[in-house]
Amino acid sequence: LGSVGVLLAIPAWCWLPSPDTTGISEQGQVLDDKPPSRLFLKLMLVVYFCAGFGFVISATYIVAIVENQDELRGQGEMAFLILGVFAAPACIFWDLISRKTGILNALLLAFIVHAMGIVLPVIGHTLWFALLSAALYGFTFVGIVSIVLTMAGRFYPTKPAKLMGMLTMSYGVPQIVAPTIAGYLAAATGHYDASLLMASGFVMFGSLVILAIKKWASKDVDLLESTS
């Protein structure tokens, strides 16, 4: 599979268009960067940190979580397959949701559903709970990333990587720390319930921070929505 990926990467690289540095949209509009306030940026870094924490525990251990339950032995690969199937179209759906509800409302919804998906295996130990968890998790983690990166592009249309880099760092740091903590908790308890509750708790805290952004950085939210 790795070799196939390398072969497919060659034509993809050749067909990759050159970056547009004109600063003008396809409609002829001049693109202006509209940086968010420091408060908005700090809060959003916390939000994305929480997203990274919630993402990585399920991503790392989802197969083990399923296989660790006697009645679900042999179903771990099925759960991972369901995760991928629901993740594939997620960007399209969350873009549509963002257009209908507003980008920050869509992000809040994605966080809430994401937290629910993470905690489902704790609530019920049946195959249906495991598969529903995988489906909700796959559908939302891709959506969260796509929404946040779209947000960065709206604030910095001429150089979106400026904000994307900071956000990605915030998203990546917990992906180093969280699996280690989850592994210790699993070793101490013999199951992953505490790890999943911790991950879901971080995501729910991120939801509260999104509400704080809506209240305390409303000008940035209005600016964000006006650039859609």
Tab-separated table of N, CA and C in Angstrom, residues 11-111:
chain	number	residue	atom	x	y	z
A	11	PRO	N	1.966	11.667	-9.905
A	11	PRO	CA	1.113	12.508	-10.764
A	11	PRO	C	0.389	13.597	-9.983
A	12	ALA	N	0.031	13.299	-8.726
A	12	ALA	CA	-0.647	14.318	-7.918
A	12	ALA	C	0.257	15.530	-7.727
A	13	TRP	N	1.540	15.283	-7.493
A	13	TRP	CA	2.498	16.378	-7.322
A	13	TRP	C	2.655	17.170	-8.613
A	14	CYS	N	2.690	16.463	-9.730
A	14	CYS	CA	2.855	17.136	-11.030
A	14	CYS	C	1.643	17.989	-11.378
A	15	TRP	N	0.469	17.536	-10.987
A	15	TRP	CA	-0.760	18.269	-11.308
A	15	TRP	C	-1.075	19.355	-10.283
A	16	LEU	N	-0.299	19.441	-9.219
A	16	LEU	CA	-0.554	20.438	-8.186
A	16	LEU	C	-0.361	21.838	-8.756
A	17	PRO	N	-1.378	22.692	-8.689
A	17	PRO	CA	-1.232	24.039	-9.259
A	17	PRO	C	-0.275	24.893	-8.441
A	18	SER	N	0.327	25.843	-9.098
A	18	SER	CA	1.221	26.767	-8.400
A	18	SER	C	0.414	27.651	-7.454
A	19	PRO	N	0.977	28.018	-6.313
A	19	PRO	CA	0.236	28.873	-5.375
A	19	PRO	C	-0.066	30.236	-5.983
A	20	ASP	N	-1.254	30.723	-5.706
A	20	ASP	CA	-1.680	32.032	-6.211
A	20	ASP	C	-1.171	33.119	-5.268
A	21	THR	N	-0.298	33.949	-5.743
A	21	THR	CA	0.276	35.023	-4.918
A	21	THR	C	-0.192	36.406	-5.371
A	22	THR	N	-1.218	36.444	-6.210
A	22	THR	CA	-1.686	37.731	-6.735
A	22	THR	C	-2.456	38.539	-5.697
A	23	GLY	N	-3.073	37.846	-4.716
A	23	GLY	CA	-3.889	38.549	-3.734
A	23	GLY	C	-5.234	38.974	-4.276
A	24	ILE	N	-5.654	38.350	-5.387
A	24	ILE	CA	-6.936	38.678	-6.016
A	24	ILE	C	-7.730	37.391	-6.186
A	25	SER	N	-9.015	37.419	-5.830
A	25	SER	CA	-9.856	36.238	-5.950
A	25	SER	C	-10.222	35.990	-7.405
A	26	GLU	N	-10.859	34.840	-7.666
A	26	GLU	CA	-11.284	34.514	-9.029
A	26	GLU	C	-12.328	35.501	-9.537
A	27	GLN	N	-13.052	36.139	-8.604
A	27	GLN	CA	-14.063	37.133	-9.002
A	27	GLN	C	-13.464	38.526	-9.189
A	28	GLY	N	-12.151	38.652	-9.008
A	28	GLY	CA	-11.487	39.930	-9.198
A	28	GLY	C	-11.422	40.806	-7.968
A	29	GLN	N	-11.827	40.269	-6.816
A	29	GLN	CA	-11.798	41.050	-5.581
A	29	GLN	C	-10.399	40.993	-4.959
A	30	VAL	N	-9.982	42.125	-4.397
A	30	VAL	CA	-8.694	42.171	-3.705
A	30	VAL	C	-8.847	41.517	-2.334
A	31	LEU	N	-7.965	40.575	-2.025
A	31	LEU	CA	-8.023	39.853	-0.762
A	31	LEU	C	-7.255	40.620	0.310
A	32	ASP	N	-7.920	40.909	1.409
A	32	ASP	CA	-7.296	41.621	2.526
A	32	ASP	C	-7.306	40.733	3.762
A	33	ASP	N	-6.169	40.655	4.429
A	33	ASP	CA	-6.111	39.926	5.690
A	33	ASP	C	-6.820	40.721	6.777
A	34	LYS	N	-7.590	40.011	7.604
A	34	LYS	CA	-8.316	40.637	8.710
A	34	LYS	C	-8.022	39.843	9.974
A	35	PRO	N	-6.872	40.095	10.589
A	35	PRO	CA	-6.440	39.297	11.740
A	35	PRO	C	-7.440	39.372	12.897
A	36	PRO	N	-7.644	38.267	13.604
A	36	PRO	CA	-8.512	38.287	14.781
A	36	PRO	C	-7.817	38.961	15.956
A	37	SER	N	-8.582	39.273	16.975
A	37	SER	CA	-8.009	39.871	18.181
A	37	SER	C	-7.171	38.837	18.936
A	38	ARG	N	-6.328	39.322	19.840
A	38	ARG	CA	-5.490	38.422	20.641
A	38	ARG	C	-6.356	37.516	21.519
A	39	LEU	N	-7.465	38.050	22.017
A	39	LEU	CA	-8.356	37.250	22.850
A	39	LEU	C	-8.940	36.091	22.054
A	40	PHE	N	-9.435	36.390	20.856
A	40	PHE	CA	-9.997	35.344	20.007
A	40	PHE	C	-8.949	34.282	19.713
A	41	LEU	N	-7.755	34.718	19.379
A	41	LEU	CA	-6.697	33.780	19.020
A	41	LEU	C	-6.335	32.883	20.195
A	42	LYS	N	-6.191	33.463	21.379
A	42	LYS	CA	-5.831	32.662	22.555
A	42	LYS	C	-6.911	31.636	22.873
A	43	LEU	N	-8.160	32.069	22.810
A	43	LEU	CA	-9.255	31.146	23.098
A	43	LEU	C	-9.352	30.052	22.040
A	44	MET	N	-9.129	30.403	20.784
A	44	MET	CA	-9.203	29.404	19.725
A	44	MET	C	-8.072	28.386	19.835
A	45	LEU	N	-6.911	28.822	20.303
A	45	LEU	CA	-5.812	27.882	20.530
A	45	LEU	C	-6.189	26.880	21.618
A	46	VAL	N	-6.903	27.336	22.641
A	46	VAL	CA	-7.385	26.426	23.684
A	46	VAL	C	-8.408	25.453	23.105
A	47	VAL	N	-9.314	25.974	22.286
A	47	VAL	CA	-10.329	25.134	21.646
A	47	VAL	C	-9.679	24.024	20.828
A	48	TYR	N	-8.701	24.388	20.026
A	48	TYR	CA	-8.084	23.402	19.143
A	48	TYR	C	-7.192	22.439	19.928
A	49	PHE	N	-6.618	22.894	21.036
A	49	PHE	CA	-5.876	22.000	21.928
A	49	PHE	C	-6.813	20.915	22.456
A	50	CYS	N	-7.991	21.321	22.895
A	50	CYS	CA	-8.977	20.356	23.395
A	50	CYS	C	-9.405	19.385	22.300
A	51	ALA	N	-9.544	19.894	21.086
A	51	ALA	CA	-9.905	19.028	19.964
A	51	ALA	C	-8.826	17.984	19.713
A	52	GLY	N	-7.574	18.403	19.765
A	52	GLY	CA	-6.476	17.469	19.563
A	52	GLY	C	-6.428	16.407	20.635
A	53	PHE	N	-6.708	16.795	21.881
A	53	PHE	CA	-6.716	15.844	22.992
A	53	PHE	C	-7.819	14.810	22.791
A	54	GLY	N	-9.009	15.280	22.423
A	54	GLY	CA	-10.115	14.358	22.213
A	54	GLY	C	-9.904	13.455	21.018
A	55	PHE	N	-9.312	14.007	19.973
A	55	PHE	CA	-9.099	13.237	18.744
A	55	PHE	C	-8.164	12.062	18.948
A	56	VAL	N	-7.031	12.298	19.587
A	56	VAL	CA	-5.942	11.331	19.524
A	56	VAL	C	-6.203	10.078	20.352
A	57	ILE	N	-6.942	10.181	21.439
A	57	ILE	CA	-7.157	8.996	22.274
A	57	ILE	C	-7.997	7.960	21.538
A	58	SER	N	-9.099	8.391	20.943
A	58	SER	CA	-9.909	7.443	20.172
A	58	SER	C	-9.175	6.972	18.927
A	59	ALA	N	-8.463	7.882	18.271
A	59	ALA	CA	-7.731	7.503	17.059
A	59	ALA	C	-6.669	6.453	17.362
A	60	THR	N	-6.020	6.580	18.511
A	60	THR	CA	-4.943	5.661	18.874
A	60	THR	C	-5.467	4.324	19.367
A	61	TYR	N	-6.543	4.364	20.134
A	61	TYR	CA	-6.949	3.158	20.861
A	61	TYR	C	-8.292	2.578	20.432
A	62	ILE	N	-8.922	3.093	19.387
A	62	ILE	CA	-10.281	2.650	19.088
A	62	ILE	C	-10.372	1.147	18.839
A	63	VAL	N	-9.412	0.599	18.116
A	63	VAL	CA	-9.432	-0.846	17.866
A	63	VAL	C	-9.225	-1.599	19.174
A	64	ALA	N	-8.275	-1.145	19.982
A	64	ALA	CA	-8.009	-1.802	21.266
A	64	ALA	C	-9.202	-1.680	22.208
A	65	ILE	N	-9.885	-0.536	22.159
A	65	ILE	CA	-11.057	-0.329	23.017
A	65	ILE	C	-12.135	-1.354	22.698
A	66	VAL	N	-12.363	-1.581	21.417
A	66	VAL	CA	-13.371	-2.562	21.001
A	66	VAL	C	-12.910	-3.973	21.334
A	67	GLU	N	-11.674	-4.289	20.994
A	67	GLU	CA	-11.162	-5.640	21.211
A	67	GLU	C	-11.026	-5.966	22.698
A	68	ASN	N	-10.948	-4.960	23.548
A	68	ASN	CA	-10.777	-5.183	24.983
A	68	ASN	C	-12.053	-5.700	25.649
A	69	GLN	N	-13.177	-5.600	24.933
A	69	GLN	CA	-14.450	-6.076	25.462
A	69	GLN	C	-14.710	-7.487	24.939
A	70	ASP	N	-14.919	-8.424	25.849
A	70	ASP	CA	-15.034	-9.838	25.478
A	70	ASP	C	-16.094	-10.074	24.414
A	71	GLU	N	-17.235	-9.389	24.548
A	71	GLU	CA	-18.339	-9.624	23.618
A	71	GLU	C	-18.102	-8.988	22.249
A	72	LEU	N	-17.050	-8.167	22.123
A	72	LEU	CA	-16.784	-7.480	20.851
A	72	LEU	C	-15.476	-7.925	20.209
A	73	ARG	N	-14.892	-8.995	20.702
A	73	ARG	CA	-13.629	-9.472	20.136
A	73	ARG	C	-13.788	-9.741	18.642
A	74	GLY	N	-12.822	-9.261	17.861
A	74	GLY	CA	-12.850	-9.474	16.417
A	74	GLY	C	-13.571	-8.395	15.640
A	75	GLN	N	-14.134	-7.399	16.337
A	75	GLN	CA	-14.898	-6.341	15.672
A	75	GLN	C	-14.130	-5.025	15.584
A	76	GLY	N	-12.883	-5.005	16.052
A	76	GLY	CA	-12.110	-3.767	16.051
A	76	GLY	C	-11.886	-3.200	14.663
A	77	GLU	N	-11.578	-4.079	13.710
A	77	GLU	CA	-11.344	-3.610	12.340
A	77	GLU	C	-12.624	-3.061	11.721
A	78	MET	N	-13.767	-3.665	12.051
A	78	MET	CA	-15.044	-3.165	11.548
A	78	MET	C	-15.303	-1.743	12.053
A	79	ALA	N	-15.008	-1.503	13.321
A	79	ALA	CA	-15.198	-0.164	13.882
A	79	ALA	C	-14.314	0.850	13.171
A	80	PHE	N	-13.073	0.468	12.894
A	80	PHE	CA	-12.157	1.384	12.219
A	80	PHE	C	-12.610	1.651	10.786
A	81	LEU	N	-13.181	0.631	10.139
A	81	LEU	CA	-13.707	0.807	8.781
A	81	LEU	C	-14.873	1.791	8.779
A	82	ILE	N	-15.783	1.629	9.725
A	82	ILE	CA	-16.925	2.543	9.836
A	82	ILE	C	-16.445	3.968	10.070
A	83	LEU	N	-15.429	4.117	10.898
A	83	LEU	CA	-14.849	5.437	11.156
A	83	LEU	C	-14.406	6.095	9.854
A	84	GLY	N	-13.688	5.342	9.036
A	84	GLY	CA	-13.189	5.891	7.775
A	84	GLY	C	-14.287	6.219	6.793
A	85	VAL	N	-15.308	5.373	6.735
A	85	VAL	CA	-16.424	5.598	5.808
A	85	VAL	C	-17.139	6.905	6.136
A	86	PHE	N	-17.332	7.176	7.411
A	86	PHE	CA	-18.031	8.402	7.806
A	86	PHE	C	-17.119	9.624	7.771
A	87	ALA	N	-15.819	9.409	7.864
A	87	ALA	CA	-14.891	10.542	7.799
A	87	ALA	C	-14.745	11.065	6.372
A	88	ALA	N	-14.853	10.161	5.388
A	88	ALA	CA	-14.580	10.531	3.994
A	88	ALA	C	-15.410	11.714	3.496
A	89	PRO	N	-16.736	11.725	3.690
A	89	PRO	CA	-17.522	12.859	3.167
A	89	PRO	C	-17.718	13.987	4.166
A	90	ALA	N	-17.078	13.903	5.324
A	90	ALA	CA	-17.390	14.835	6.414
A	90	ALA	C	-17.125	16.291	6.053
A	91	CYS	N	-16.036	16.557	5.333
A	91	CYS	CA	-15.705	17.949	4.979
A	91	CYS	C	-16.840	18.613	4.214
A	92	ILE	N	-17.424	17.875	3.281
A	92	ILE	CA	-18.505	18.431	2.460
A	92	ILE	C	-19.709	18.772	3.328
A	93	PHE	N	-20.093	17.829	4.182
A	93	PHE	CA	-21.274	18.042	5.012
A	93	PHE	C	-21.079	19.190	6.000
A	94	TRP	N	-19.901	19.253	6.624
A	94	TRP	CA	-19.681	20.315	7.607
A	94	TRP	C	-19.546	21.681	6.950
A	95	ASP	N	-19.096	21.709	5.712
A	95	ASP	CA	-19.083	22.978	4.984
A	95	ASP	C	-20.514	23.463	4.749
A	96	LEU	N	-21.396	22.535	4.390
A	96	LEU	CA	-22.804	22.895	4.195
A	96	LEU	C	-23.436	23.361	5.503
A	97	ILE	N	-23.118	22.661	6.587
A	97	ILE	CA	-23.654	23.050	7.894
A	97	ILE	C	-23.150	24.436	8.290
A	98	SER	N	-21.875	24.707	8.027
A	98	SER	CA	-21.298	26.018	8.345
A	98	SER	C	-22.005	27.129	7.592
A	99	ARG	N	-22.331	26.867	6.336
A	99	ARG	CA	-23.013	27.883	5.523
A	99	ARG	C	-24.427	28.156	6.041
A	100	LYS	N	-25.057	27.125	6.598
A	100	LYS	CA	-26.432	27.270	7.079
A	100	LYS	C	-26.500	27.904	8.464
A	101	THR	N	-25.585	27.506	9.344
A	101	THR	CA	-25.689	27.898	10.754
A	101	THR	C	-24.674	28.944	11.185
A	102	GLY	N	-23.644	29.167	10.381
A	102	GLY	CA	-22.524	30.003	10.797
A	102	GLY	C	-21.371	29.116	11.214
A	103	ILE	N	-20.159	29.566	10.962
A	103	ILE	CA	-19.002	28.694	11.128
A	103	ILE	C	-18.745	28.343	12.593
A	104	LEU	N	-18.960	29.282	13.511
A	104	LEU	CA	-18.699	28.984	14.921
A	104	LEU	C	-19.795	28.098	15.509
A	105	ASN	N	-21.027	28.283	15.070
A	105	ASN	CA	-22.109	27.401	15.511
A	105	ASN	C	-21.877	25.977	15.014
A	106	ALA	N	-21.390	25.858	13.792
A	106	ALA	CA	-21.081	24.535	13.252
A	106	ALA	C	-19.961	23.876	14.049
A	107	LEU	N	-18.963	24.664	14.420
A	107	LEU	CA	-17.857	24.123	15.214
A	107	LEU	C	-18.358	23.663	16.582
A	108	LEU	N	-19.229	24.431	17.192
A	108	LEU	CA	-19.795	24.054	18.490
A	108	LEU	C	-20.578	22.748	18.372
A	109	LEU	N	-21.385	22.626	17.337
A	109	LEU	CA	-22.149	21.398	17.115
A	109	LEU	C	-21.221	20.209	16.917
A	110	ALA	N	-20.166	20.406	16.135
A	110	ALA	CA	-19.207	19.329	15.889
A	110	ALA	C	-18.544	18.884	17.187
A	111	PHE	N	-18.202	19.824	18.051
A	111	PHE	CA	-17.579	19.486	19.337
A	111	PHE	C	-18.523	18.662	20.206
